[in-house]
Coordinates of C-alpha atoms in Angstrom, one line a residue:
Chain A
M1 CA 127.4 10.2 184.5
A2 CA 128.0 5.9 182.4
S3 CA 125.3 4.8 184.9
A4 CA 123.3 7.7 184.4
N5 CA 122.8 6.4 180.7
W6 CA 122.6 3.4 181.8
D7 CA 119.8 1.5 180.6
Y8 CA 118.7 -0.5 184.2
W9 CA 115.5 -2.4 182.4
G10 CA 116.6 -2.8 178.8
E11 CA 119.8 -4.1 180.0
L12 CA 118.1 -6.7 182.2
A13 CA 116.0 -7.6 180.0
T14 CA 118.3 -8.2 178.0
G15 CA 120.1 -10.4 180.2
L16 CA 117.4 -12.3 181.3
V17 CA 117.0 -13.0 177.3
E18 CA 120.5 -14.2 177.2
A19 CA 120.9 -16.5 179.8
V20 CA 117.8 -18.3 178.6
L21 CA 120.0 -17.9 175.1
L22 CA 122.8 -19.6 176.6
L23 CA 120.8 -22.6 178.0
V24 CA 118.6 -23.2 175.2
T25 CA 121.5 -23.5 172.9
L26 CA 123.1 -25.8 175.3
D27 CA 126.3 -22.9 175.4
P28 CA 129.3 -25.7 175.8
E29 CA 131.0 -23.2 178.4
T30 CA 128.2 -23.0 180.8
W31 CA 127.0 -26.7 180.4
G32 CA 130.8 -26.8 181.3
I33 CA 130.3 -24.9 184.1
I34 CA 127.1 -26.9 185.4
R35 CA 128.8 -30.2 185.0
Q36 CA 131.5 -29.3 186.9
S37 CA 129.7 -27.8 189.7
L38 CA 127.0 -30.9 189.9
F39 CA 129.8 -33.3 189.9
I40 CA 132.2 -31.8 193.0
S41 CA 128.5 -30.5 195.2
T42 CA 127.4 -34.4 194.4
T43 CA 130.6 -35.7 195.5
A44 CA 131.3 -34.0 198.4
T45 CA 127.4 -34.3 199.7
L46 CA 127.8 -38.4 199.0
A47 CA 131.2 -38.4 201.1
A48 CA 129.8 -36.4 203.9
L49 CA 127.1 -38.9 204.0
V50 CA 128.9 -41.8 204.0
V51 CA 131.1 -40.4 206.6
G52 CA 128.3 -38.5 208.3
V53 CA 125.9 -41.1 208.6
P54 CA 127.7 -43.6 210.7
I55 CA 129.3 -41.2 213.3
G56 CA 125.4 -39.5 213.9
A57 CA 124.2 -43.3 214.3
W58 CA 127.2 -43.4 216.6
I59 CA 126.7 -40.3 218.8
A60 CA 123.1 -41.3 218.6
L61 CA 123.1 -44.9 220.1
S62 CA 126.2 -44.6 222.4
S63 CA 126.5 -43.1 225.6
F64 CA 129.9 -41.8 226.9
R65 CA 131.5 -38.7 228.5
G66 CA 131.6 -35.7 226.2
R67 CA 129.0 -36.9 223.8
N68 CA 127.0 -33.9 224.7
L69 CA 130.1 -31.8 224.0
L70 CA 130.5 -34.1 220.9
L71 CA 127.5 -32.9 219.5
T72 CA 127.7 -29.2 219.9
T73 CA 131.4 -29.0 218.4
F74 CA 129.3 -31.0 215.4
N75 CA 126.2 -28.5 215.3
T76 CA 128.7 -25.3 215.3
G77 CA 129.6 -26.8 212.0
F78 CA 126.6 -25.3 210.5
G79 CA 127.5 -21.9 211.3
L80 CA 130.9 -23.0 209.7
P81 CA 131.5 -19.4 207.4
P82 CA 132.7 -21.2 203.8
V83 CA 135.5 -18.6 203.8
V84 CA 137.3 -19.8 206.6
V85 CA 137.0 -23.0 205.6
G86 CA 138.6 -21.6 202.4
L87 CA 140.8 -19.4 204.3
I88 CA 142.0 -22.5 206.2
M89 CA 142.8 -24.8 204.1
S90 CA 144.7 -22.5 201.5
I91 CA 146.8 -22.1 204.5
L92 CA 147.4 -25.9 204.6
L93 CA 147.5 -25.8 200.9
L94 CA 149.8 -23.3 200.3
R95 CA 153.1 -25.3 198.4
H96 CA 155.6 -24.4 201.6
G97 CA 152.2 -25.9 204.2
P98 CA 151.8 -29.2 206.0
L99 CA 149.2 -30.2 203.2
G100 CA 151.5 -28.4 200.5
W101 CA 152.8 -31.7 198.9
L102 CA 149.6 -33.0 198.0
N103 CA 149.3 -30.4 195.0
L104 CA 146.1 -30.2 195.6
R105 CA 145.8 -26.4 195.9
F106 CA 143.1 -24.9 193.0
T107 CA 142.0 -28.6 191.8
P108 CA 138.2 -29.8 191.9
A109 CA 139.8 -32.2 194.9
A110 CA 140.4 -29.9 197.6
M111 CA 136.7 -27.6 196.3
I112 CA 135.2 -31.2 197.2
I113 CA 137.0 -31.5 200.5
A114 CA 136.2 -28.1 201.2
Q115 CA 132.5 -28.7 200.5
F116 CA 132.9 -32.1 202.6
I117 CA 134.2 -29.9 205.6
L118 CA 130.7 -28.0 205.3
S119 CA 128.4 -30.5 204.6
V120 CA 129.4 -33.1 207.4
P121 CA 128.3 -31.3 210.4
I122 CA 124.8 -31.1 208.8
V123 CA 124.6 -34.5 208.3
I124 CA 125.6 -36.3 211.3
N125 CA 123.5 -33.4 213.6
L126 CA 120.2 -35.0 211.2
T127 CA 121.6 -38.1 211.5
A128 CA 122.3 -37.9 215.3
V129 CA 118.8 -36.0 215.8
A130 CA 116.7 -38.8 212.9
I131 CA 118.1 -41.4 215.8
Q132 CA 117.0 -39.8 218.8
Q133 CA 113.5 -39.6 217.3
L134 CA 113.4 -43.5 216.5
N135 CA 111.4 -45.2 219.4
P136 CA 114.1 -46.1 221.4
K137 CA 112.4 -50.1 222.1
L138 CA 112.7 -50.0 218.1
W139 CA 115.9 -51.8 218.8
M140 CA 115.4 -53.4 221.4
Q141 CA 112.0 -55.0 218.7
M142 CA 114.5 -55.7 215.6
K143 CA 116.6 -57.6 218.1
A144 CA 113.8 -59.6 219.8
L145 CA 112.9 -60.4 215.7
G146 CA 116.6 -62.3 215.4
A147 CA 118.1 -58.7 213.7
S148 CA 122.1 -59.6 213.8
R149 CA 123.9 -56.5 214.5
S150 CA 124.8 -55.3 210.5
Q151 CA 120.8 -56.4 209.9
M152 CA 120.3 -54.2 213.1
L153 CA 121.4 -51.3 211.2
W154 CA 120.0 -52.0 208.0
L155 CA 116.6 -51.7 209.1
L156 CA 118.2 -48.9 211.1
G157 CA 119.0 -47.4 208.1
R158 CA 115.6 -47.9 206.4
E159 CA 113.3 -46.5 209.1
I160 CA 115.5 -43.3 208.9
R161 CA 115.9 -43.0 205.1
L162 CA 113.9 -39.9 205.0
P163 CA 115.7 -38.2 207.7
L164 CA 118.5 -38.5 205.8
I165 CA 117.5 -37.9 202.4
G166 CA 116.2 -34.4 204.4
A167 CA 119.9 -34.9 204.9
Y168 CA 121.4 -35.0 201.9
M169 CA 119.2 -32.2 200.6
A170 CA 120.7 -29.7 203.0
G171 CA 124.3 -30.9 202.8
F172 CA 123.9 -30.4 199.3
G173 CA 121.6 -27.2 199.0
A174 CA 124.7 -25.7 201.4
V175 CA 127.4 -26.2 199.3
I176 CA 126.2 -25.9 196.1
S177 CA 125.6 -22.9 196.5
E178 CA 128.3 -21.6 198.9
V179 CA 130.9 -18.9 196.9
G180 CA 133.9 -18.8 199.6
A181 CA 135.8 -21.7 200.3
S182 CA 135.0 -22.6 196.2
Q183 CA 136.4 -19.6 195.2
M184 CA 140.3 -19.5 197.6
V185 CA 140.6 -23.2 197.2
G186 CA 139.1 -23.2 193.1
G187 CA 140.8 -20.9 192.6
N188 CA 137.4 -20.7 189.2
L189 CA 140.0 -21.8 186.6
P190 CA 138.2 -22.5 184.0
G191 CA 137.4 -26.0 182.3
T192 CA 138.4 -27.5 186.2
T193 CA 137.4 -25.4 189.4
R194 CA 135.0 -23.2 187.9
V195 CA 131.8 -23.4 189.0
L196 CA 128.3 -21.8 188.9
T197 CA 128.9 -19.6 192.2
T198 CA 132.4 -19.0 191.1
A199 CA 131.8 -17.9 187.9
I200 CA 128.6 -15.3 189.1
V201 CA 130.8 -13.8 191.0
M202 CA 133.8 -13.4 188.2
E203 CA 131.1 -12.3 185.4
T204 CA 129.8 -9.7 187.9
G205 CA 132.6 -8.0 188.3
M206 CA 133.3 -8.1 184.7
G207 CA 130.5 -6.3 184.0
H208 CA 129.1 -9.8 182.4
Y209 CA 125.3 -9.4 183.9
E210 CA 123.7 -11.9 180.8
R211 CA 125.6 -13.9 182.0
A212 CA 125.9 -13.7 186.1
M213 CA 122.1 -14.1 185.7
A214 CA 121.8 -17.1 183.8
Y215 CA 124.0 -18.6 186.0
G216 CA 122.3 -17.7 189.1
I217 CA 119.1 -18.9 186.7
V218 CA 120.6 -22.2 186.0
L219 CA 122.3 -22.6 190.0
L220 CA 118.1 -21.9 190.9
L221 CA 117.2 -24.4 189.0
L222 CA 120.0 -26.9 189.8
V223 CA 119.1 -26.6 193.5
A224 CA 115.5 -26.4 192.7
A225 CA 115.3 -29.9 190.4
V226 CA 117.7 -31.6 192.6
V227 CA 116.1 -30.6 196.6
G228 CA 112.7 -31.4 194.1
L229 CA 113.9 -34.6 192.8
L230 CA 114.5 -36.1 196.5
T231 CA 111.7 -34.3 198.1
W232 CA 109.1 -36.2 194.9
F233 CA 111.0 -39.4 196.2
Q234 CA 111.0 -38.9 200.4
Q235 CA 106.7 -38.0 199.5
Q236 CA 106.7 -41.6 198.0
D237 CA 108.1 -43.2 201.2
A238 CA 106.0 -41.3 203.6
P239 CA 102.9 -42.5 204.7
R240 CA 99.3 -41.1 203.8
Chain B
M1 CA 112.4 -77.9 230.3
L2 CA 112.3 -75.4 227.9
L3 CA 113.1 -72.1 229.3
R4 CA 114.6 -71.7 232.8
A5 CA 115.4 -68.6 234.3
E6 CA 118.3 -68.8 237.4
E7 CA 118.7 -66.3 240.0
I8 CA 118.9 -63.3 237.2
S9 CA 118.8 -59.9 238.3
V10 CA 118.8 -56.5 236.2
K11 CA 121.0 -53.4 237.6
R12 CA 120.6 -50.2 235.6
A13 CA 122.5 -47.2 236.5
G14 CA 124.2 -48.8 238.9
R15 CA 120.8 -49.5 240.5
V16 CA 119.1 -53.0 241.2
T17 CA 115.8 -53.2 239.3
L18 CA 115.1 -56.8 239.7
E19 CA 116.2 -58.8 242.8
P20 CA 117.1 -62.4 241.6
C21 CA 114.3 -64.2 240.6
S22 CA 114.3 -67.0 239.4
F23 CA 111.0 -69.6 237.5
S24 CA 110.6 -71.4 234.9
L25 CA 108.8 -72.3 231.8
A26 CA 107.8 -76.1 230.2
S27 CA 107.1 -76.7 227.0
G28 CA 102.8 -75.3 225.9
E29 CA 103.1 -73.4 229.8
R30 CA 101.9 -70.0 230.3
L31 CA 103.5 -68.1 233.0
A32 CA 102.0 -64.8 233.6
V33 CA 104.5 -61.9 236.1
Y34 CA 101.5 -59.8 237.6
G35 CA 102.3 -56.4 240.3
P36 CA 101.9 -53.0 239.6
N37 CA 103.6 -50.4 237.7
G38 CA 107.4 -50.1 238.4
A39 CA 107.7 -54.0 239.9
G40 CA 110.1 -54.6 237.5
K41 CA 107.9 -56.9 235.2
S42 CA 109.1 -55.9 231.7
T43 CA 113.0 -56.0 233.2
L44 CA 112.3 -59.2 233.9
L45 CA 110.9 -60.0 230.5
Q46 CA 113.7 -58.6 229.0
A47 CA 115.9 -60.1 230.8
A48 CA 115.0 -63.6 229.8
A49 CA 114.4 -62.6 226.2
G50 CA 118.4 -62.3 226.3
L51 CA 116.9 -57.7 225.5
L52 CA 118.8 -57.0 228.8
P53 CA 122.4 -57.6 230.1
I54 CA 121.5 -59.4 233.3
A55 CA 123.8 -58.3 236.4
T56 CA 123.4 -62.0 238.0
G57 CA 122.1 -65.4 237.2
G58 CA 121.8 -67.6 234.0
I59 CA 118.7 -68.4 231.2
A60 CA 119.2 -72.0 230.3
F61 CA 117.4 -73.1 226.9
R62 CA 116.9 -76.5 226.5
G63 CA 119.1 -77.0 228.9
M64 CA 121.4 -74.5 226.5
A65 CA 123.1 -71.8 228.7
V66 CA 122.1 -69.1 226.7
G67 CA 124.8 -66.7 226.0
R68 CA 127.1 -69.5 226.7
E69 CA 126.5 -72.6 225.0
M70 CA 123.9 -70.7 222.8
P71 CA 124.2 -67.5 221.0
L72 CA 122.2 -64.8 221.7
L73 CA 121.3 -64.6 218.2
D74 CA 119.8 -67.8 218.1
Y75 CA 117.6 -67.5 221.3
H76 CA 116.4 -64.2 219.3
R77 CA 115.7 -66.4 216.5
R78 CA 113.9 -69.3 218.7
T79 CA 112.0 -67.3 220.8
A80 CA 109.3 -63.8 219.7
A81 CA 108.2 -60.6 221.8
V82 CA 105.4 -59.0 221.5
F83 CA 105.6 -55.4 223.3
Q84 CA 103.1 -52.6 225.2
E85 CA 103.7 -50.8 221.4
P86 CA 102.9 -52.2 218.4
L87 CA 107.1 -51.2 217.6
L88 CA 106.5 -51.3 213.7
L89 CA 109.1 -50.4 211.2
R90 CA 108.5 -48.3 208.4
G91 CA 106.8 -49.8 205.5
T92 CA 103.5 -52.0 205.2
V93 CA 101.8 -54.0 206.7
R94 CA 103.1 -57.4 204.8
H95 CA 106.4 -56.3 205.2
N96 CA 106.2 -55.6 209.2
I97 CA 104.7 -59.6 209.0
E98 CA 107.3 -60.9 207.2
L99 CA 110.5 -58.9 208.5
G100 CA 111.8 -61.4 211.0
L101 CA 111.4 -64.6 208.3
E102 CA 113.0 -62.0 206.0
L103 CA 115.4 -61.5 209.2
R104 CA 116.0 -65.3 209.0
G105 CA 117.0 -65.7 204.9
V106 CA 113.8 -67.1 204.0
A107 CA 112.3 -66.5 200.1
A108 CA 110.1 -64.3 199.8
E109 CA 107.6 -66.4 198.6
E110 CA 107.9 -69.5 201.1
R111 CA 107.6 -65.8 203.5
A112 CA 104.2 -64.9 202.2
R113 CA 103.1 -69.1 202.0
R114 CA 104.2 -68.8 205.8
A115 CA 102.4 -64.9 206.7
L116 CA 98.9 -65.1 204.9
P117 CA 97.3 -68.4 207.3
W118 CA 98.5 -66.0 210.2
M119 CA 97.0 -63.1 208.9
E120 CA 94.0 -64.7 207.9
R121 CA 93.3 -65.4 211.4
L122 CA 94.4 -62.8 213.3
R123 CA 92.0 -60.7 210.3
I124 CA 94.3 -58.8 208.8
T125 CA 94.8 -59.5 205.6
H126 CA 92.6 -56.7 204.0
L127 CA 95.6 -54.7 205.4
A128 CA 98.2 -56.1 204.1
D129 CA 99.2 -53.6 201.7
R130 CA 98.9 -51.0 204.4
P131 CA 101.5 -48.6 205.5
A132 CA 102.1 -49.6 208.9
G133 CA 102.0 -45.8 210.4
L134 CA 98.2 -45.6 209.0
L135 CA 96.8 -48.2 210.8
S136 CA 94.5 -47.9 214.4
G137 CA 96.2 -49.3 217.8
G138 CA 94.1 -52.3 217.4
E139 CA 95.1 -52.9 214.7
A140 CA 99.0 -52.4 214.7
Q141 CA 98.6 -54.7 217.6
R142 CA 97.5 -57.5 215.9
T143 CA 99.8 -57.1 213.0
S144 CA 102.7 -57.1 215.9
L145 CA 100.7 -60.8 217.3
C146 CA 100.9 -61.8 213.9
R147 CA 104.5 -61.2 213.5
A148 CA 105.3 -63.1 216.6
L149 CA 103.5 -66.0 216.1
V150 CA 104.6 -66.4 212.1
L151 CA 107.8 -66.7 213.3
E152 CA 106.7 -69.9 215.1
P153 CA 108.6 -69.6 218.3
E154 CA 109.3 -72.1 221.2
V155 CA 108.7 -69.4 223.5
L156 CA 106.3 -65.8 223.6
F157 CA 107.4 -63.1 225.5
L158 CA 104.1 -61.0 226.2
D159 CA 104.8 -57.0 227.5
E160 CA 101.4 -55.9 228.8
P161 CA 100.5 -56.2 224.5
L162 CA 96.4 -55.5 224.7
S163 CA 96.9 -52.4 227.9
A164 CA 96.8 -49.5 225.5
L165 CA 94.6 -51.1 223.4
D166 CA 90.4 -50.3 224.6
A167 CA 88.6 -52.4 226.4
P168 CA 86.2 -53.8 223.3
T169 CA 89.4 -54.5 221.6
R170 CA 91.0 -55.6 224.9
G171 CA 88.8 -58.3 225.2
R172 CA 88.2 -59.8 221.5
L173 CA 92.4 -59.6 221.1
L174 CA 92.7 -61.2 224.3
G175 CA 90.3 -64.3 223.8
E176 CA 91.9 -64.5 220.1
L177 CA 95.0 -65.2 221.9
A178 CA 94.2 -67.0 224.3
E179 CA 93.0 -70.1 221.2
I180 CA 95.6 -68.8 219.4
L181 CA 98.2 -70.2 222.6
D182 CA 95.6 -73.3 223.3
D183 CA 95.7 -74.1 220.0
Q184 CA 99.6 -73.7 219.5
R185 CA 101.0 -74.7 222.7
I186 CA 103.2 -71.7 222.7
A187 CA 105.1 -72.0 225.7
T188 CA 104.5 -67.6 227.0
L189 CA 105.2 -65.0 229.3
F190 CA 102.7 -62.4 230.2
V191 CA 103.4 -59.5 231.7
T192 CA 100.4 -57.6 232.8
H193 CA 98.9 -55.5 236.1
D194 CA 95.6 -57.1 235.2
L195 CA 94.8 -59.7 237.1
D196 CA 91.6 -61.1 234.9
E197 CA 94.1 -60.9 232.4
A198 CA 96.7 -62.7 233.5
A199 CA 94.0 -65.2 235.1
E200 CA 92.1 -66.0 231.7
L201 CA 95.4 -66.6 230.4
C202 CA 97.9 -68.4 232.2
E203 CA 97.9 -71.3 234.6
R204 CA 100.6 -69.8 236.5
C205 CA 101.7 -66.4 238.2
L206 CA 104.8 -64.5 239.0
V207 CA 104.2 -61.8 241.9
L208 CA 106.8 -59.3 241.3
D209 CA 107.5 -55.9 243.8
A210 CA 109.4 -53.8 243.8
G211 CA 111.9 -56.0 241.5
H212 CA 111.4 -59.5 244.7
S213 CA 109.8 -61.8 243.6
L214 CA 107.1 -62.5 246.5
Q215 CA 104.8 -65.5 244.6
Q216 CA 105.0 -68.2 242.5
D217 CA 102.0 -70.1 241.9
A218 CA 99.2 -71.6 240.5
M219 CA 96.6 -69.0 239.4
T220 CA 94.0 -69.9 241.6
A221 CA 96.5 -70.5 244.8
V222 CA 98.0 -67.0 244.5
I223 CA 94.1 -65.7 244.5
E224 CA 93.1 -67.7 246.7
R225 CA 95.7 -68.0 248.5
P226 CA 98.1 -65.1 248.5
A227 CA 101.3 -65.1 250.7
S228 CA 101.7 -62.2 252.4
R229 CA 99.8 -58.8 252.7
R230 CA 101.1 -57.3 250.4
V231 CA 100.4 -60.0 247.8
A232 CA 96.7 -59.1 248.8
E233 CA 96.9 -55.9 248.5
I234 CA 98.8 -56.4 244.9
I235 CA 95.8 -58.6 243.6
G236 CA 93.6 -56.3 244.8
A237 CA 92.2 -58.7 247.9
V238 CA 91.1 -55.9 250.2
N239 CA 89.9 -57.7 253.4
V240 CA 92.6 -58.3 255.4
F241 CA 92.4 -58.3 259.2
D242 CA 94.9 -59.3 262.0
G243 CA 93.4 -61.9 264.9
V244 CA 94.6 -64.8 267.2
V245 CA 94.2 -68.0 266.5
V246 CA 91.8 -70.1 268.8
T247 CA 92.3 -73.7 268.0
D248 CA 88.8 -75.4 268.4
N249 CA 88.8 -78.9 269.1
R250 CA 88.0 -80.5 265.8
G251 CA 91.5 -78.9 265.1
T252 CA 91.0 -76.4 262.4
A253 CA 91.2 -73.3 263.7
S254 CA 89.7 -70.3 264.7
I255 CA 90.4 -66.7 264.8
E256 CA 88.5 -64.0 267.3
W257 CA 88.5 -60.4 265.5
S258 CA 87.0 -57.7 266.2
G259 CA 84.7 -59.1 268.6
H260 CA 83.7 -61.3 266.4
R261 CA 85.1 -65.4 266.3
I262 CA 85.3 -66.6 262.9
R263 CA 85.8 -70.0 261.7
T264 CA 88.2 -72.0 259.1
S265 CA 89.4 -74.4 257.6
L266 CA 92.5 -74.3 258.3
E267 CA 95.1 -75.0 260.9
G268 CA 96.2 -73.0 263.7
R269 CA 97.9 -72.7 266.5
A270 CA 96.3 -71.3 269.6
G271 CA 97.2 -67.9 271.0
T272 CA 99.5 -67.0 267.7
R273 CA 98.5 -63.7 266.2
V274 CA 98.2 -64.2 262.6
T275 CA 96.8 -61.3 259.5
F276 CA 94.1 -63.3 257.2
L277 CA 92.5 -62.6 254.2
L278 CA 87.9 -63.1 253.8
R279 CA 88.3 -63.7 249.7
E280 CA 85.4 -60.8 248.7
E281 CA 83.4 -63.7 246.3
R282 CA 83.5 -65.7 249.2
L283 CA 80.9 -63.1 251.1
G284 CA 77.5 -63.4 250.6
L285 CA 75.2 -60.4 252.4
R286 CA 71.8 -60.7 253.9
P287 CA 68.9 -59.0 256.0
S288 CA 70.6 -58.8 259.4
S289 CA 69.1 -62.0 261.0
G290 CA 72.1 -64.1 261.9
G291 CA 74.8 -63.7 264.8
T292 CA 76.4 -67.8 264.2
F293 CA 79.2 -68.6 263.4
N294 CA 81.3 -66.8 260.4
E295 CA 77.7 -64.1 260.4
V296 CA 79.0 -60.9 260.9
R297 CA 76.9 -58.4 261.7
G298 CA 77.6 -55.1 260.7
R299 CA 76.0 -51.7 258.7
V300 CA 75.9 -50.7 255.1
Q301 CA 78.7 -47.9 255.2
R302 CA 78.9 -47.4 251.1
V303 CA 77.8 -49.2 248.1
R304 CA 80.2 -48.4 245.1
R305 CA 79.6 -49.8 241.5
R306 CA 81.9 -52.1 240.0
G307 CA 82.0 -53.7 235.8
N308 CA 78.3 -55.2 236.1
G309 CA 78.2 -55.9 240.0
N310 CA 77.9 -53.5 243.1
I311 CA 80.6 -53.1 246.1
V312 CA 79.2 -52.9 249.7
S313 CA 81.1 -51.7 252.6
V314 CA 79.5 -53.0 255.4
R315 CA 81.3 -51.8 258.8
V316 CA 81.5 -54.7 261.1
G317 CA 83.5 -52.9 263.9
N318 CA 85.7 -50.3 265.4
P319 CA 87.2 -49.6 262.8
C320 CA 86.8 -53.0 260.5
S321 CA 84.8 -52.8 257.2
L322 CA 84.2 -55.8 255.1
Q323 CA 84.2 -55.6 251.4
V324 CA 81.7 -57.8 250.0
R325 CA 80.2 -58.5 245.9
C326 CA 77.0 -58.4 245.2
G327 CA 74.8 -58.7 241.9
I328 CA 73.6 -55.5 240.6
S329 CA 70.4 -55.9 241.5
E330 CA 71.6 -56.8 245.3
Q331 CA 71.2 -52.8 246.3
P332 CA 71.1 -52.5 250.7
S333 CA 69.8 -49.0 251.6
L334 CA 73.0 -46.9 253.7
D335 CA 73.1 -48.1 257.4
E336 CA 71.0 -50.8 256.9
E337 CA 72.0 -53.4 259.3
V338 CA 72.5 -56.7 257.6
T339 CA 74.7 -59.8 257.8
V340 CA 78.3 -60.6 256.3
S341 CA 78.1 -64.7 256.4
F342 CA 81.1 -67.1 254.7
P343 CA 82.5 -70.4 255.3
P344 CA 85.1 -71.6 256.7
E345 CA 87.0 -71.9 252.7
A346 CA 87.0 -68.1 252.6
V347 CA 89.5 -67.4 255.2
W348 CA 93.2 -68.0 254.1
I349 CA 95.5 -67.5 257.3
F350 CA 98.6 -65.8 255.3
P351 CA 101.3 -68.2 255.9
Q352 CA 104.1 -65.4 256.8
Q353 CA 103.6 -63.9 259.9
P354 CA 102.7 -60.8 260.3
N355 CA 103.1 -58.8 257.5
C356 CA 105.6 -59.2 254.4
I357 CA 106.8 -56.0 252.8

């Protein structure tokens, strides 16, 4: 049997060495995939912040019938399976589907939208929780200090910037490491929609463990670097 | 008049939490809003400060109706508020102190120039670069006061700003605050449930209970001549009794009470049932010998320590007891026979008869 002759530990060691070589020799294909992964996930998470923060703030600051239901709905989004998001988007983006005219299937834009859908509930929830944890009288104090409505929103943003960084980290971490939605709506096309996670799946399927491991290491380092940077920034701001 | 609140009331969740209430503040005047917990004091302050929507009535600032002739934001920018919690925002002490000025568009240099003297006055200059989250309760409240004072407000709203502090810090800060308000002549609405604080800081007092304004008068008048039994209870007066007026031949009233005849310096109609107060600080205690007018004999029932004195409870009839405030060295024995004496001026007959509320 082939598997019996296969030098498991040797292959693993070779794979690790090759992975490091791919990175240090600035392999164009590898770096292209890294760039694309960062671009797609960063754009999706930033868009989720732009949309999610005002929605989270609105939910936290207002009281209306169905508010809890709405919050629960967004919280459910935490457990949204990426593959289901990918499936629904694929159906919608089919040539004869309702959004087929957009011609977005197998484009980075479709991947950004899918990742946006996955990260926006996280941002909404964490923003709402962050605001709800503020002393409700702080709002009154801002008013008493003579803050206009826009100044109050600005001050509120300043107050919750640490949880906001946390929301961004959570959102980014969730989307850069997901594969289901990206694979289904992006299609893993080289140079455009191939990202680290889809590349890992593909290379593993093809038996190219060294490349798959290289991408895996990069993915781990990338997540660690981005989250580490944001954590450092967060801690600079925290009172000691 | 600098500030006039006319019949303002507040509803929360469909429930009236403040019944129509009026008051006014002249420049430099200080009005205490005093009452027990849940009286609606903070609600009144927040409504008057334009921080809470009012259900009825209105607020006029320098003759302009707030919210109609004067935008709410302009009103907020000419007043300042300090709450029980310091409510500091993220950032350093300096950032917090300059924040109000920053919101008004004052340039950074000017902000620093204006903040410094106030930080020196409140002795927090050394804390300028410390994050607000690392301050002690006293330091945080000084910062909060500094943040309000640096705005040079025309009206200062103080909502129990000292109540969360320990007694020595509270005493020190109260003294400093009184000095500052004296110097600056800032009109102040001061919410408190501490009568001593109210008396130290304010000339006038509005007594509030369960959302109702019960009395509004000079501070001494509220303390010495409460408008009703309830006001007397709220200010902590305990020697409140019912009696019947017996007018004597000089036109002043005497009261028949529990077998005693009490002379007053007030007028009264013979035969009227009245509720009256004997001010505990005007009562004297001595070994029993008397029995003439305004000398009531009884037995010591209990001696309690309060602050740097004693409160002696003397049973003078069944079931009446008088509370007498004495010096710490005056400590009669239990069951000792003593005489409680007092001048006619120690008696106050409530104008609202028989009981209010």
